[in-house]
Amino acid sequence: MFKLLDRYILKKFLGTFFFTLLVITTIAVVIDTSEKADDFVKSKLGAWDLVTHYYIGFIPFIMSMIFPLITFIAVIYFSSKMAGKSEFIAILAGGVRYNRMLRPYLIGSIFLAVLFWLASQYWVPRANEIRTDFQAVYVDGNSSYNSDPYRTNNYYLRVDPTTFVGFRYYDTVNKTASNFFMQKIRDNKVYYNLRAEQIRWDPAKKDWKLTTVVERTIDGLRETMKKEDSMHLNLNVQPKELRRDDYLKDKLTTPELHQFIHMEEVRGSEGLNTFKVELFHRDATPFSVIIMTLIGAIVSSRKIRGGSGLHLAIGIVTAAIFVVMDKFSVTFSTKGDFPPMLAAWLPNIIFSVVALILYFRTPK
């Protein structure tokens, strides 16, 4: 049951957090608007269209980026103000135990962490889908460094443990490609080979239609060949999976991301650490809200000569260290062989130890 102390600290905690989040998000929107002003003009979209086609996705995205840091800064700010007024000294002198004083911080951080976790699993990916679709068409498409987004040269895929396919010049608009081949392997030997001049997605049958087909079945020294004008083939590959999407990991909800990683592992795809780190990150980052809240409360509840200014400086430096450590661990995983789960959770592990050290060294 909430008592006066809980309501008092929670009101300051949540009020400061949401106000700071709103202010920083507004500043981010203004900066982003100034940077993309030329792209907005070239898009020829009205103000309402920009809101519904871009900012409705951008705002949740930027909030998710700064959520843990804003929590930390908010705790540092209002707690240092309370410490400057000797409120914590009065609370502890009144017989309230130090652990009891930290309870509203813990309650508030858990509430924010659960809210952030739900958003990271489902809401933010849907917002990212809106934002990145606009980014790909109206921003990346205007870049002189961007190649034609509708064509790629060659594709090689492993559709299951024994089947490999490849084709050239896949057109993502018409969903067609040329020079298709498929090979099936058994005991490290090719026993089936299929080639076609063209492959096209058939939306009615939800499979691929091949034209000018040549099939070869190999059994030791015997080979059987069959030619057909056309045939339908189920490759267990959807057209959307073939288009290169640099924002794919941000657009998939957590169940979709699980399914995507599973299918790519079945196909033997490499370079999945980026997606695995993103998957684990969606659990690790909300947990960091709790850790950063406790560190902020422990550090800023002490009355020091520098006041809130020194507390804020400590908070900003600590937040910067956390971000740098997080970026380094993610980079080592995506570019190297660092385990994805450890990469996502390493900053939390280290800062949990820091929180425990600060807790035991704090006068109570």
mmCIF file of N, CA and C in Angstrom, residues 151-157 166-170 178-179 242:
data_model
loop_
_atom_site.group_PDB
_atom_site.id
_atom_site.type_symbol
_atom_site.label_atom_id
_atom_site.label_comp_id
_atom_site.label_asym_id
_atom_site.label_seq_id
_atom_site.Cartn_x
_atom_site.Cartn_y
_atom_site.Cartn_z
ATOM 1 N N ARG A 151 16.927 -3.378 -57.785
ATOM 2 C CA ARG A 151 17.630 -4.464 -58.434
ATOM 3 C C ARG A 151 18.887 -4.851 -57.657
ATOM 4 N N THR A 152 19.132 -6.143 -57.616
ATOM 5 C CA THR A 152 20.390 -6.643 -57.107
ATOM 6 C C THR A 152 20.925 -7.620 -58.133
ATOM 7 N N ASN A 153 22.202 -7.922 -58.090
ATOM 8 C CA ASN A 153 22.804 -8.744 -59.127
ATOM 9 C C ASN A 153 22.587 -10.236 -58.899
ATOM 10 N N ASN A 154 23.104 -10.754 -57.802
ATOM 11 C CA ASN A 154 23.064 -12.193 -57.592
ATOM 12 C C ASN A 154 22.515 -12.539 -56.216
ATOM 13 N N TYR A 155 21.776 -13.648 -56.174
ATOM 14 C CA TYR A 155 21.269 -14.175 -54.910
ATOM 15 C C TYR A 155 21.646 -15.648 -54.816
ATOM 16 N N TYR A 156 22.141 -16.026 -53.648
ATOM 17 C CA TYR A 156 22.413 -17.429 -53.343
ATOM 18 C C TYR A 156 21.809 -17.713 -51.977
ATOM 19 N N LEU A 157 20.940 -18.725 -51.931
ATOM 20 C CA LEU A 157 20.221 -19.021 -50.705
ATOM 21 C C LEU A 157 20.275 -20.505 -50.390
ATOM 22 N N GLY A 166 19.893 -20.284 -56.497
ATOM 23 C CA GLY A 166 20.542 -19.038 -56.880
ATOM 24 C C GLY A 166 19.897 -18.478 -58.134
ATOM 25 N N PHE A 167 19.982 -17.172 -58.323
ATOM 26 C CA PHE A 167 19.449 -16.529 -59.523
ATOM 27 C C PHE A 167 20.074 -15.154 -59.667
ATOM 28 N N ARG A 168 19.852 -14.514 -60.811
ATOM 29 C CA ARG A 168 20.466 -13.227 -61.101
ATOM 30 C C ARG A 168 19.403 -12.185 -61.425
ATOM 31 N N TYR A 169 19.757 -10.934 -61.199
ATOM 32 C CA TYR A 169 18.942 -9.773 -61.587
ATOM 33 C C TYR A 169 17.522 -9.864 -61.052
ATOM 34 N N TYR A 170 17.411 -10.046 -59.740
ATOM 35 C CA TYR A 170 16.072 -10.086 -59.141
ATOM 36 C C TYR A 170 15.480 -8.690 -59.106
ATOM 37 N N SER A 178 16.248 -14.024 -63.381
ATOM 38 C CA SER A 178 16.685 -14.871 -64.495
ATOM 39 C C SER A 178 17.793 -15.804 -64.040
ATOM 40 N N ASN A 179 18.123 -16.762 -64.913
ATOM 41 C CA ASN A 179 19.223 -17.715 -64.656
ATOM 42 C C ASN A 179 19.078 -18.415 -63.312
ATOM 43 N N LEU A 242 13.592 -11.404 -50.090
ATOM 44 C CA LEU A 242 14.663 -11.265 -51.063
ATOM 45 C C LEU A 242 15.106 -9.828 -51.251
#
